[in-house]
Structure formats: structure tokens, C-alpha cells
Amino acid sequence: MKPRVYTNQLKAMQNESTGNLQVQVVSKNGMRPIENATIKLSSPSDPSKVLEELKTNSVGQTDIIDLKAPPVEYSLAPSTEQPYSEYDVEISAPDFEPITINGIEILAGQIALQNASLIPLSDKAEPGSYVIGPHTLFGDYPPKIAEAEIKPPKDTGEIVLDKVVVPEYVIVHDGPPTDKTAQNYYVKYKDYIKNVASSEIYSTWPQSTIEANIYAIMSFTLNRVFTEWYRNKGYNFTITSSTAFDHKWIPNRNIFENISVTVDTIFTSYLSRPNVKQPILTQYCDGNRVQCPNWMTKWRMHM
């Protein structure tokens, strides 16, 4: 994984643009909104300096604030310049364990949404700390290992489902399939898609490009669900967060408002072939760092 380096970010700030951030805070027990939670925002380059201090309202949300971001042009074509700025937050509330989230990504002209779930002190949990890794279009991640886009029954074992079902939840294994130390997360299907899309494409892209990429992500995910791909191999999860096998998913990462709205609109859709019941395992690469003939590429769909 590429280390966090801020030279490009500071250079970009000389040609200043702005993006936006809103934080939503709830209790992990019952998902109840937490009013008057405190959010302290800082820059990774100077974590001791509080840039903004926010409070949540009666529905657990902060105001939408403006933050510095690199020029939008950096995210519209492959570039060596980091196209997003990064911010860290400390979130606390009375009677709850505090959490920190490092590396919130802010893109020019876009509203970033950061959701946070706090654990009550009565649960005697440790304070949470999360780091959002580099975006897949800027960081270094393993390329996808090629697979057949349609899975024959002989490869998957007995296909359990007799029709395509959009699940309420998926179980995400946060690492390669064979990593027994990696944690499993129960994630709402729509939240999973929003997280992956925010990790793999830029929300600054045209709406038609965002939709095309989300269709590909959903079709791939539903293929894993329909074929019970990992369960038929003896694993207890639906999908992984490894780019070598599946898509990049990052615990507690921020998403982007326009991506969230798009997923809410088209989340029941997927791609398939004529006379083929299962969704296509729609594999792709970035088309810049990694070339993948005969596959879709994220930049080509954009350009």
C-alpha cells in the first residue's frame, strides 16, 4: 500500500479549490442518532492543530462545511498529483467511546459523507481507530486475478439460489480469502456498494460514468452472492476486500453524496448475458497503472 505522503497535497493547495464534508454520528447499539457529539478536524500534516470543531444536531448530523481540496482537474485524468485532500477527525460524545478516523478524502466540488458509529462506555470496548487507505486510482494495490465472467456449476459446487436476489447484507472479509486473521464485517448491501464505488472511482466523473461503474460493481457482487462463490469453497463470508480477488472496501471510509444517491436509485440492477441467469462477474482494471485487454477499464469508461 502506498504510504501517506502530503507533498502533492500541499502543492495542490497553492491552486486552491474546495470540497465539502458532513459527519453523521450514531450509537452502534440501535443506530440511534447522537446529539451534541463533538467532531475535531485536523490535517495529517499538523495533527495537533484543530482546523474545525463541530457539533451534531438532533439527528446526529453536523453542518456541511467547506474544506480545501486540490483542483478538480487532477481527478479527471490520470495524474501523478494526488487529486483529493486528506483530513483526520476525532469524534467523541458523553457516555460513548471516542473514535478517530484518519484520511478522509475530500474532492473538489463534492460532498463527502462520513458516518461514524460510537460504542457505549457500558460495553467496555476499546476506543476505535481507523485509517482510510489511498484511493485505488492513486495508491498501489494488487491487480485483479482473472476469472471466468460466467461461473459453470461444476466450478462453484451446487448453486444454492434459484434466482438472483439482492441481499440486505453481505459479509466482507477484510483481506485475502486465506487470511484467517482478517476480520469479517456484516455490511448492508447498499452501503457496501457505496463504499466500494467511493474507493474505486472519483465522484467528480460524469454521472453516466459513475452509473456504468456502479453497474459493474453491483453485477460482480451479485455474482458472488448468486454462486455462493466463497461459501462453496468452505469460507464463511460473501466477498473480500482484496483487489486481487474482488473490490476494494475500507472499514469506516467516507463516501460521496452523488455516489450514494446513484446507488439508492439503481441498486436492484445488474448486468447479464442473454439466456444466462447469473449476473456477470464484471472484472475491470484502472487502464492506467494496470492494462487488461478485453476487460472494462475505469479510465476508459470515464474518458
PDB file of C-alpha atoms in Angstrom:
ATOM      1  CA  MET A   1       0.000   0.000   0.000  1.00  0.00           C
ATOM      2  CA  LYS A   2       1.324   3.437  -0.898  1.00  0.00           C
ATOM      3  CA  PRO A   3       2.472   5.456   2.142  1.00  0.00           C
ATOM      4  CA  ARG A   4       0.671   8.648   3.046  1.00  0.00           C
ATOM      5  CA  VAL A   5       2.731  11.475   1.571  1.00  0.00           C
ATOM      6  CA  TYR A   6       1.460  15.041   1.719  1.00  0.00           C
ATOM      7  CA  THR A   7       3.843  16.897  -0.610  1.00  0.00           C
ATOM      8  CA  ASN A   8       1.431  16.732  -3.529  1.00  0.00           C
ATOM      9  CA  GLN A   9      -1.477  17.745  -1.325  1.00  0.00           C
ATOM     10  CA  LEU A  10       0.316  20.844  -0.052  1.00  0.00           C
ATOM     11  CA  LYS A  11       1.410  21.753  -3.573  1.00  0.00           C
ATOM     12  CA  ALA A  12      -2.153  21.429  -4.810  1.00  0.00           C
ATOM     13  CA  MET A  13      -3.404  23.767  -2.115  1.00  0.00           C
ATOM     14  CA  GLN A  14      -1.470  26.575  -3.761  1.00  0.00           C
ATOM     15  CA  ASN A  15      -4.099  26.378  -6.506  1.00  0.00           C
ATOM     16  CA  GLU A  16      -6.953  26.134  -4.049  1.00  0.00           C
ATOM     17  CA  SER A  17     -10.358  24.573  -4.586  1.00  0.00           C
ATOM     18  CA  THR A  18     -12.895  23.434  -2.034  1.00  0.00           C
ATOM     19  CA  GLY A  19     -14.946  20.363  -1.287  1.00  0.00           C
ATOM     20  CA  ASN A  20     -17.436  19.654   1.474  1.00  0.00           C
ATOM     21  CA  LEU A  21     -17.810  17.358   4.458  1.00  0.00           C
ATOM     22  CA  GLN A  22     -20.749  16.300   6.611  1.00  0.00           C
ATOM     23  CA  VAL A  23     -20.419  13.899   9.553  1.00  0.00           C
ATOM     24  CA  GLN A  24     -23.216  11.642  10.836  1.00  0.00           C
ATOM     25  CA  VAL A  25     -22.815  10.097  14.320  1.00  0.00           C
ATOM     26  CA  VAL A  26     -24.972   7.282  15.706  1.00  0.00           C
ATOM     27  CA  SER A  27     -24.840   4.780  18.534  1.00  0.00           C
ATOM     28  CA  LYS A  28     -23.695   1.358  17.413  1.00  0.00           C
ATOM     29  CA  ASN A  29     -26.410  -0.103  19.644  1.00  0.00           C
ATOM     30  CA  GLY A  30     -29.659   0.576  17.806  1.00  0.00           C
ATOM     31  CA  MET A  31     -28.151   3.112  15.374  1.00  0.00           C
ATOM     32  CA  ARG A  32     -29.704   5.954  17.411  1.00  0.00           C
ATOM     33  CA  PRO A  33     -28.524   9.448  16.345  1.00  0.00           C
ATOM     34  CA  ILE A  34     -26.194  11.050  18.877  1.00  0.00           C
ATOM     35  CA  GLU A  35     -26.862  14.727  19.547  1.00  0.00           C
ATOM     36  CA  ASN A  36     -24.069  17.097  20.643  1.00  0.00           C
ATOM     37  CA  ALA A  37     -21.259  14.765  19.631  1.00  0.00           C
ATOM     38  CA  THR A  38     -18.003  16.684  19.164  1.00  0.00           C
ATOM     39  CA  ILE A  39     -16.005  16.385  15.954  1.00  0.00           C
ATOM     40  CA  LYS A  40     -12.488  17.823  15.852  1.00  0.00           C
ATOM     41  CA  LEU A  41     -10.989  18.094  12.380  1.00  0.00           C
ATOM     42  CA  SER A  42      -7.256  18.326  11.652  1.00  0.00           C
ATOM     43  CA  SER A  43      -4.788  17.919   8.808  1.00  0.00           C
ATOM     44  CA  PRO A  44      -2.475  14.869   8.720  1.00  0.00           C
ATOM     45  CA  SER A  45       0.423  17.273   8.174  1.00  0.00           C
ATOM     46  CA  ASP A  46      -0.302  19.004  11.519  1.00  0.00           C
ATOM     47  CA  PRO A  47      -2.494  16.722  13.665  1.00  0.00           C
ATOM     48  CA  SER A  48      -2.081  18.863  16.790  1.00  0.00           C
ATOM     49  CA  LYS A  49      -3.860  21.840  15.188  1.00  0.00           C
ATOM     50  CA  VAL A  50      -7.672  21.695  15.226  1.00  0.00           C
ATOM     51  CA  LEU A  51      -8.972  23.205  11.985  1.00  0.00           C
ATOM     52  CA  GLU A  52     -12.676  22.900  12.782  1.00  0.00           C
ATOM     53  CA  GLU A  53     -14.720  21.824  15.806  1.00  0.00           C
ATOM     54  CA  LEU A  54     -18.266  20.738  15.026  1.00  0.00           C
ATOM     55  CA  LYS A  55     -21.325  19.584  16.972  1.00  0.00           C
ATOM     56  CA  THR A  56     -24.046  17.222  15.798  1.00  0.00           C
ATOM     57  CA  ASN A  57     -27.712  18.249  15.781  1.00  0.00           C
ATOM     58  CA  SER A  58     -30.778  16.322  16.971  1.00  0.00           C
ATOM     59  CA  VAL A  59     -30.476  13.839  14.083  1.00  0.00           C
ATOM     60  CA  GLY A  60     -26.761  13.255  14.674  1.00  0.00           C
ATOM     61  CA  GLN A  61     -25.524  15.349  11.740  1.00  0.00           C
ATOM     62  CA  THR A  62     -23.092  18.240  11.533  1.00  0.00           C
ATOM     63  CA  ASP A  63     -23.444  21.197   9.224  1.00  0.00           C
ATOM     64  CA  ILE A  64     -21.888  20.789   5.778  1.00  0.00           C
ATOM     65  CA  ILE A  65     -18.540  22.577   5.897  1.00  0.00           C
ATOM     66  CA  ASP A  66     -16.101  23.753   3.215  1.00  0.00           C
ATOM     67  CA  LEU A  67     -12.589  22.272   3.136  1.00  0.00           C
ATOM     68  CA  LYS A  68      -9.596  22.873   0.923  1.00  0.00           C
ATOM     69  CA  ALA A  69      -9.107  20.411  -1.940  1.00  0.00           C
ATOM     70  CA  PRO A  70      -6.842  20.068  -4.981  1.00  0.00           C
ATOM     71  CA  PRO A  71      -8.087  21.289  -8.372  1.00  0.00           C
ATOM     72  CA  VAL A  72     -10.811  19.115  -9.884  1.00  0.00           C
ATOM     73  CA  GLU A  73      -8.669  18.573 -12.997  1.00  0.00           C
ATOM     74  CA  TYR A  74      -6.417  16.236 -11.026  1.00  0.00           C
ATOM     75  CA  SER A  75      -9.259  13.709 -10.756  1.00  0.00           C
ATOM     76  CA  LEU A  76     -10.460  13.927 -14.364  1.00  0.00           C
ATOM     77  CA  ALA A  77      -7.440  12.265 -15.988  1.00  0.00           C
ATOM     78  CA  PRO A  78      -4.580  10.049 -14.765  1.00  0.00           C
ATOM     79  CA  SER A  79      -2.143  12.235 -12.839  1.00  0.00           C
ATOM     80  CA  THR A  80       0.823  11.959 -10.511  1.00  0.00           C
ATOM     81  CA  GLU A  81      -0.764  14.667  -8.361  1.00  0.00           C
ATOM     82  CA  GLN A  82      -2.987  13.479  -5.530  1.00  0.00           C
ATOM     83  CA  PRO A  83      -6.488  14.577  -6.587  1.00  0.00           C
ATOM     84  CA  TYR A  84      -8.007  14.692  -3.105  1.00  0.00           C
ATOM     85  CA  SER A  85      -7.021  16.261   0.198  1.00  0.00           C
ATOM     86  CA  GLU A  86      -6.997  14.257   3.418  1.00  0.00           C
ATOM     87  CA  TYR A  87      -8.312  15.136   6.847  1.00  0.00           C
ATOM     88  CA  ASP A  88      -8.428  13.397  10.218  1.00  0.00           C
ATOM     89  CA  VAL A  89     -11.301  13.524  12.711  1.00  0.00           C
ATOM     90  CA  GLU A  90     -11.681  12.762  16.404  1.00  0.00           C
ATOM     91  CA  ILE A  91     -15.294  12.027  17.376  1.00  0.00           C
ATOM     92  CA  SER A  92     -16.475  11.934  20.984  1.00  0.00           C
ATOM     93  CA  ALA A  93     -19.706  12.094  22.948  1.00  0.00           C
ATOM     94  CA  PRO A  94     -20.635  11.692  26.627  1.00  0.00           C
ATOM     95  CA  ASP A  95     -21.135   8.042  27.641  1.00  0.00           C
ATOM     96  CA  PHE A  96     -19.509   6.740  24.432  1.00  0.00           C
ATOM     97  CA  GLU A  97     -16.051   5.535  23.491  1.00  0.00           C
ATOM     98  CA  PRO A  98     -14.325   8.054  21.185  1.00  0.00           C
ATOM     99  CA  ILE A  99     -13.082   7.118  17.735  1.00  0.00           C
ATOM    100  CA  THR A 100     -10.573   8.574  15.290  1.00  0.00           C
ATOM    101  CA  ILE A 101     -10.763   8.300  11.525  1.00  0.00           C
ATOM    102  CA  ASN A 102      -7.655   9.258   9.569  1.00  0.00           C
ATOM    103  CA  GLY A 103      -7.501  10.007   5.867  1.00  0.00           C
ATOM    104  CA  ILE A 104     -10.988  11.277   4.998  1.00  0.00           C
ATOM    105  CA  GLU A 105     -10.861  12.107   1.296  1.00  0.00           C
ATOM    106  CA  ILE A 106     -12.145  15.463   0.029  1.00  0.00           C
ATOM    107  CA  LEU A 107     -12.611  16.055  -3.712  1.00  0.00           C
ATOM    108  CA  ALA A 108     -13.169  19.474  -5.241  1.00  0.00           C
ATOM    109  CA  GLY A 109     -16.839  20.369  -5.627  1.00  0.00           C
ATOM    110  CA  GLN A 110     -18.074  17.167  -3.955  1.00  0.00           C
ATOM    111  CA  ILE A 111     -19.861  16.473  -0.664  1.00  0.00           C
ATOM    112  CA  ALA A 112     -18.095  13.794   1.367  1.00  0.00           C
ATOM    113  CA  LEU A 113     -20.246  11.949   3.912  1.00  0.00           C
ATOM    114  CA  GLN A 114     -18.522  10.453   6.936  1.00  0.00           C
ATOM    115  CA  ASN A 115     -20.613   8.058   9.017  1.00  0.00           C
ATOM    116  CA  ALA A 116     -19.439   7.085  12.485  1.00  0.00           C
ATOM    117  CA  SER A 117     -20.857   4.581  14.992  1.00  0.00           C
ATOM    118  CA  LEU A 118     -19.864   5.042  18.634  1.00  0.00           C
ATOM    119  CA  ILE A 119     -19.869   2.244  21.197  1.00  0.00           C
ATOM    120  CA  PRO A 120     -21.430   2.987  24.615  1.00  0.00           C
ATOM    121  CA  LEU A 121     -18.981   3.060  27.532  1.00  0.00           C
ATOM    122  CA  SER A 122     -21.077   0.382  29.221  1.00  0.00           C
ATOM    123  CA  ASP A 123     -19.918  -2.099  26.592  1.00  0.00           C
ATOM    124  CA  LYS A 124     -16.339  -1.652  27.867  1.00  0.00           C
ATOM    125  CA  ALA A 125     -14.864  -1.579  24.370  1.00  0.00           C
ATOM    126  CA  GLU A 126     -11.582  -0.021  23.354  1.00  0.00           C
ATOM    127  CA  PRO A 127     -11.605   3.381  21.618  1.00  0.00           C
ATOM    128  CA  GLY A 128     -11.773   2.882  17.843  1.00  0.00           C
ATOM    129  CA  SER A 129      -9.100   3.992  15.392  1.00  0.00           C
ATOM    130  CA  TYR A 130      -9.428   3.697  11.612  1.00  0.00           C
ATOM    131  CA  VAL A 131      -7.228   4.669   8.682  1.00  0.00           C
ATOM    132  CA  ILE A 132      -8.689   5.192   5.214  1.00  0.00           C
ATOM    133  CA  GLY A 133      -6.062   3.929   2.793  1.00  0.00           C
ATOM    134  CA  PRO A 134      -5.244   5.565  -0.551  1.00  0.00           C
ATOM    135  CA  HIS A 135      -7.843   5.571  -3.288  1.00  0.00           C
ATOM    136  CA  THR A 136      -7.354   2.676  -5.717  1.00  0.00           C
ATOM    137  CA  LEU A 137      -6.789   5.103  -8.597  1.00  0.00           C
ATOM    138  CA  PHE A 138      -3.903   6.717  -6.707  1.00  0.00           C
ATOM    139  CA  GLY A 139      -2.473   4.037  -4.412  1.00  0.00           C
ATOM    140  CA  ASP A 140      -0.752   0.778  -5.309  1.00  0.00           C
ATOM    141  CA  TYR A 141      -2.941  -2.305  -4.982  1.00  0.00           C
ATOM    142  CA  PRO A 142      -2.688  -5.848  -6.401  1.00  0.00           C
ATOM    143  CA  PRO A 143      -4.319  -6.220  -9.840  1.00  0.00           C
ATOM    144  CA  LYS A 144      -7.374  -8.438 -10.231  1.00  0.00           C
ATOM    145  CA  ILE A 145      -6.668 -12.114 -10.844  1.00  0.00           C
ATOM    146  CA  ALA A 146      -8.643 -13.072 -13.948  1.00  0.00           C
ATOM    147  CA  GLU A 147     -11.661 -15.366 -13.633  1.00  0.00           C
ATOM    148  CA  ALA A 148     -14.434 -16.573 -15.931  1.00  0.00           C
ATOM    149  CA  GLU A 149     -17.207 -13.986 -16.044  1.00  0.00           C
ATOM    150  CA  ILE A 150     -19.879 -16.723 -16.002  1.00  0.00           C
ATOM    151  CA  LYS A 151     -19.406 -19.463 -13.409  1.00  0.00           C
ATOM    152  CA  PRO A 152     -20.326 -23.007 -14.532  1.00  0.00           C
ATOM    153  CA  PRO A 153     -21.962 -25.071 -11.767  1.00  0.00           C
ATOM    154  CA  LYS A 154     -19.033 -27.502 -11.819  1.00  0.00           C
ATOM    155  CA  ASP A 155     -16.741 -24.669 -10.670  1.00  0.00           C
ATOM    156  CA  THR A 156     -18.970 -23.363  -7.914  1.00  0.00           C
ATOM    157  CA  GLY A 157     -20.426 -26.525  -6.494  1.00  0.00           C
ATOM    158  CA  GLU A 158     -24.179 -26.569  -6.110  1.00  0.00           C
ATOM    159  CA  ILE A 159     -25.604 -23.113  -6.773  1.00  0.00           C
ATOM    160  CA  VAL A 160     -27.895 -22.556  -3.810  1.00  0.00           C
ATOM    161  CA  LEU A 161     -30.038 -19.719  -5.158  1.00  0.00           C
ATOM    162  CA  ASP A 162     -32.524 -20.400  -7.947  1.00  0.00           C
ATOM    163  CA  LYS A 163     -32.865 -16.713  -8.849  1.00  0.00           C
ATOM    164  CA  VAL A 164     -30.887 -13.514  -8.429  1.00  0.00           C
ATOM    165  CA  VAL A 165     -31.670 -11.954  -5.054  1.00  0.00           C
ATOM    166  CA  VAL A 166     -30.386  -8.586  -3.887  1.00  0.00           C
ATOM    167  CA  PRO A 167     -29.323  -9.301  -0.289  1.00  0.00           C
ATOM    168  CA  GLU A 168     -29.904  -6.993   2.634  1.00  0.00           C
ATOM    169  CA  TYR A 169     -26.395  -7.706   3.967  1.00  0.00           C
ATOM    170  CA  VAL A 170     -23.108  -9.096   2.696  1.00  0.00           C
ATOM    171  CA  ILE A 171     -20.266 -10.431   4.842  1.00  0.00           C
ATOM    172  CA  VAL A 172     -16.994  -8.756   3.845  1.00  0.00           C
ATOM    173  CA  HIS A 173     -13.703 -10.471   4.685  1.00  0.00           C
ATOM    174  CA  ASP A 174     -11.210  -7.624   5.134  1.00  0.00           C
ATOM    175  CA  GLY A 175      -8.260  -9.294   3.446  1.00  0.00           C
ATOM    176  CA  PRO A 176      -7.380 -12.104   1.013  1.00  0.00           C
ATOM    177  CA  PRO A 177      -9.563 -15.235   1.298  1.00  0.00           C
ATOM    178  CA  THR A 178      -6.890 -17.328   3.035  1.00  0.00           C
ATOM    179  CA  ASP A 179      -6.010 -14.684   5.665  1.00  0.00           C
ATOM    180  CA  LYS A 180      -7.501 -16.203   8.817  1.00  0.00           C
ATOM    181  CA  THR A 181      -6.560 -13.130  10.882  1.00  0.00           C
ATOM    182  CA  ALA A 182      -8.685 -10.780   8.764  1.00  0.00           C
ATOM    183  CA  GLN A 183     -11.938  -9.582  10.305  1.00  0.00           C
ATOM    184  CA  ASN A 184     -15.382 -10.267   8.836  1.00  0.00           C
ATOM    185  CA  TYR A 185     -17.846  -7.379   8.691  1.00  0.00           C
ATOM    186  CA  TYR A 186     -21.643  -7.572   8.271  1.00  0.00           C
ATOM    187  CA  VAL A 187     -22.415  -4.712   5.882  1.00  0.00           C
ATOM    188  CA  LYS A 188     -25.687  -3.591   4.323  1.00  0.00           C
ATOM    189  CA  TYR A 189     -25.543  -4.336   0.605  1.00  0.00           C
ATOM    190  CA  LYS A 190     -26.175  -0.733  -0.472  1.00  0.00           C
ATOM    191  CA  ASP A 191     -23.582   0.562   1.999  1.00  0.00           C
ATOM    192  CA  TYR A 192     -21.071  -1.946   0.645  1.00  0.00           C
ATOM    193  CA  ILE A 193     -21.635  -0.761  -2.948  1.00  0.00           C
ATOM    194  CA  LYS A 194     -21.347   2.898  -1.924  1.00  0.00           C
ATOM    195  CA  ASN A 195     -18.089   2.201  -0.078  1.00  0.00           C
ATOM    196  CA  VAL A 196     -16.561   0.279  -2.998  1.00  0.00           C
ATOM    197  CA  ALA A 197     -17.608   2.878  -5.577  1.00  0.00           C
ATOM    198  CA  SER A 198     -16.155   5.684  -3.434  1.00  0.00           C
ATOM    199  CA  SER A 199     -12.921   3.656  -3.144  1.00  0.00           C
ATOM    200  CA  GLU A 200     -12.591   2.793  -6.843  1.00  0.00           C
ATOM    201  CA  ILE A 201     -13.860   5.782  -8.865  1.00  0.00           C
ATOM    202  CA  TYR A 202     -13.887   9.547  -8.405  1.00  0.00           C
ATOM    203  CA  SER A 203     -17.201  11.236  -7.689  1.00  0.00           C
ATOM    204  CA  THR A 204     -16.129  14.127  -9.921  1.00  0.00           C
ATOM    205  CA  TRP A 205     -16.667  11.978 -13.033  1.00  0.00           C
ATOM    206  CA  PRO A 206     -19.728  12.408 -15.284  1.00  0.00           C
ATOM    207  CA  GLN A 207     -22.935  10.857 -14.000  1.00  0.00           C
ATOM    208  CA  SER A 208     -23.103   8.348 -16.853  1.00  0.00           C
ATOM    209  CA  THR A 209     -19.604   7.110 -15.995  1.00  0.00           C
ATOM    210  CA  ILE A 210     -20.439   6.806 -12.317  1.00  0.00           C
ATOM    211  CA  GLU A 211     -23.528   4.766 -13.181  1.00  0.00           C
ATOM    212  CA  ALA A 212     -21.581   2.468 -15.553  1.00  0.00           C
ATOM    213  CA  ASN A 213     -19.003   1.703 -12.868  1.00  0.00           C
ATOM    214  CA  ILE A 214     -21.648   1.122 -10.198  1.00  0.00           C
ATOM    215  CA  TYR A 215     -23.488  -1.318 -12.502  1.00  0.00           C
ATOM    216  CA  ALA A 216     -20.211  -3.222 -12.901  1.00  0.00           C
ATOM    217  CA  ILE A 217     -19.582  -3.287  -9.135  1.00  0.00           C
ATOM    218  CA  MET A 218     -23.128  -4.472  -8.387  1.00  0.00           C
ATOM    219  CA  SER A 219     -23.067  -7.172 -11.065  1.00  0.00           C
ATOM    220  CA  PHE A 220     -19.742  -8.528  -9.779  1.00  0.00           C
ATOM    221  CA  THR A 221     -21.021  -8.540  -6.194  1.00  0.00           C
ATOM    222  CA  LEU A 222     -24.300 -10.244  -7.088  1.00  0.00           C
ATOM    223  CA  ASN A 223     -22.375 -12.927  -8.986  1.00  0.00           C
ATOM    224  CA  ARG A 224     -20.517 -13.710  -5.758  1.00  0.00           C
ATOM    225  CA  VAL A 225     -23.847 -13.816  -3.905  1.00  0.00           C
ATOM    226  CA  PHE A 226     -25.694 -15.903  -6.512  1.00  0.00           C
ATOM    227  CA  THR A 227     -22.975 -18.503  -6.967  1.00  0.00           C
ATOM    228  CA  GLU A 228     -22.157 -18.685  -3.236  1.00  0.00           C
ATOM    229  CA  TRP A 229     -18.585 -18.482  -4.526  1.00  0.00           C
ATOM    230  CA  TYR A 230     -16.689 -18.361  -1.244  1.00  0.00           C
ATOM    231  CA  ARG A 231     -19.090 -20.476   0.805  1.00  0.00           C
ATOM    232  CA  ASN A 232     -18.759 -23.258  -1.761  1.00  0.00           C
ATOM    233  CA  LYS A 233     -15.016 -23.113  -1.092  1.00  0.00           C
ATOM    234  CA  GLY A 234     -15.528 -23.551   2.646  1.00  0.00           C
ATOM    235  CA  TYR A 235     -15.318 -19.890   3.707  1.00  0.00           C
ATOM    236  CA  ASN A 236     -17.852 -18.103   5.911  1.00  0.00           C
ATOM    237  CA  PHE A 237     -18.099 -14.818   4.009  1.00  0.00           C
ATOM    238  CA  THR A 238     -19.632 -13.371   0.837  1.00  0.00           C
ATOM    239  CA  ILE A 239     -16.771 -11.354  -0.614  1.00  0.00           C
ATOM    240  CA  THR A 240     -13.325  -9.988   0.257  1.00  0.00           C
ATOM    241  CA  SER A 241     -11.771  -6.519   0.342  1.00  0.00           C
ATOM    242  CA  SER A 242      -8.731  -7.664  -1.655  1.00  0.00           C
ATOM    243  CA  THR A 243      -8.385  -6.088  -5.118  1.00  0.00           C
ATOM    244  CA  ALA A 244      -6.656  -9.273  -6.308  1.00  0.00           C
ATOM    245  CA  PHE A 245      -9.904 -11.202  -5.812  1.00  0.00           C
ATOM    246  CA  ASP A 246     -12.766  -8.724  -5.515  1.00  0.00           C
ATOM    247  CA  HIS A 247     -13.189  -4.971  -4.964  1.00  0.00           C
ATOM    248  CA  LYS A 248     -11.624  -2.559  -2.505  1.00  0.00           C
ATOM    249  CA  TRP A 249     -13.759  -1.999   0.578  1.00  0.00           C
ATOM    250  CA  ILE A 250     -12.425   0.037   3.506  1.00  0.00           C
ATOM    251  CA  PRO A 251     -13.981  -0.028   7.001  1.00  0.00           C
ATOM    252  CA  ASN A 252     -15.437   3.355   8.025  1.00  0.00           C
ATOM    253  CA  ARG A 253     -14.299   5.175   4.904  1.00  0.00           C
ATOM    254  CA  ASN A 254     -16.204   8.267   3.791  1.00  0.00           C
ATOM    255  CA  ILE A 255     -18.492   8.031   0.786  1.00  0.00           C
ATOM    256  CA  PHE A 256     -19.674  10.751  -1.586  1.00  0.00           C
ATOM    257  CA  GLU A 257     -23.192  12.126  -1.764  1.00  0.00           C
ATOM    258  CA  ASN A 258     -23.700  11.770  -5.525  1.00  0.00           C
ATOM    259  CA  ILE A 259     -22.462   8.173  -5.455  1.00  0.00           C
ATOM    260  CA  SER A 260     -24.787   7.430  -2.537  1.00  0.00           C
ATOM    261  CA  VAL A 261     -27.809   8.862  -4.376  1.00  0.00           C
ATOM    262  CA  THR A 262     -26.956   6.904  -7.533  1.00  0.00           C
ATOM    263  CA  VAL A 263     -26.678   3.608  -5.640  1.00  0.00           C
ATOM    264  CA  ASP A 264     -30.008   4.259  -3.912  1.00  0.00           C
ATOM    265  CA  THR A 265     -31.577   4.716  -7.352  1.00  0.00           C
ATOM    266  CA  ILE A 266     -30.201   1.675  -9.222  1.00  0.00           C
ATOM    267  CA  PHE A 267     -29.197  -0.828  -6.512  1.00  0.00           C
ATOM    268  CA  THR A 268     -31.529  -3.601  -7.739  1.00  0.00           C
ATOM    269  CA  SER A 269     -29.872  -3.722 -11.195  1.00  0.00           C
ATOM    270  CA  TYR A 270     -27.067  -5.856 -12.599  1.00  0.00           C
ATOM    271  CA  LEU A 271     -25.502  -6.924 -15.909  1.00  0.00           C
ATOM    272  CA  SER A 272     -26.136 -10.304 -17.527  1.00  0.00           C
ATOM    273  CA  ARG A 273     -25.898 -12.162 -20.823  1.00  0.00           C
ATOM    274  CA  PRO A 274     -28.879 -13.350 -22.908  1.00  0.00           C
ATOM    275  CA  ASN A 275     -30.166 -16.711 -21.647  1.00  0.00           C
ATOM    276  CA  VAL A 276     -27.776 -16.628 -18.682  1.00  0.00           C
ATOM    277  CA  LYS A 277     -29.413 -16.426 -15.266  1.00  0.00           C
ATOM    278  CA  GLN A 278     -26.460 -15.318 -13.164  1.00  0.00           C
ATOM    279  CA  PRO A 279     -25.063 -11.763 -13.102  1.00  0.00           C
ATOM    280  CA  ILE A 280     -21.784 -11.288 -14.982  1.00  0.00           C
ATOM    281  CA  LEU A 281     -18.601 -11.245 -12.935  1.00  0.00           C
ATOM    282  CA  THR A 282     -17.729  -7.831 -14.388  1.00  0.00           C
ATOM    283  CA  GLN A 283     -13.963  -7.561 -13.966  1.00  0.00           C
ATOM    284  CA  TYR A 284     -12.075  -4.369 -14.735  1.00  0.00           C
ATOM    285  CA  CYS A 285      -8.808  -2.559 -14.075  1.00  0.00           C
ATOM    286  CA  ASP A 286      -7.840   1.102 -13.972  1.00  0.00           C
ATOM    287  CA  GLY A 287      -6.464   1.080 -17.544  1.00  0.00           C
ATOM    288  CA  ASN A 288      -3.542   3.279 -16.488  1.00  0.00           C
ATOM    289  CA  ARG A 289      -1.280   1.502 -13.981  1.00  0.00           C
ATOM    290  CA  VAL A 290      -2.671  -1.887 -15.000  1.00  0.00           C
ATOM    291  CA  GLN A 291      -3.657  -2.913 -18.531  1.00  0.00           C
ATOM    292  CA  CYS A 292      -6.342  -5.566 -19.017  1.00  0.00           C
ATOM    293  CA  PRO A 293      -7.231  -6.347 -22.677  1.00  0.00           C
ATOM    294  CA  ASN A 294     -10.861  -7.414 -23.212  1.00  0.00           C
ATOM    295  CA  TRP A 295     -11.928  -6.064 -19.817  1.00  0.00           C
ATOM    296  CA  MET A 296     -13.588  -2.787 -18.935  1.00  0.00           C
ATOM    297  CA  THR A 297     -11.273  -0.092 -17.591  1.00  0.00           C
ATOM    298  CA  LYS A 298     -12.267   2.656 -15.188  1.00  0.00           C
ATOM    299  CA  TRP A 299     -10.447   5.436 -17.009  1.00  0.00           C
ATOM    300  CA  ARG A 300     -11.677   4.320 -20.450  1.00  0.00           C
ATOM    301  CA  MET A 301     -15.282   4.302 -19.241  1.00  0.00           C
ATOM    302  CA  HIS A 302     -14.646   7.831 -17.981  1.00  0.00           C
ATOM    303  CA  MET A 303     -12.697   9.210 -20.935  1.00  0.00           C
TER     304      MET A 303
END
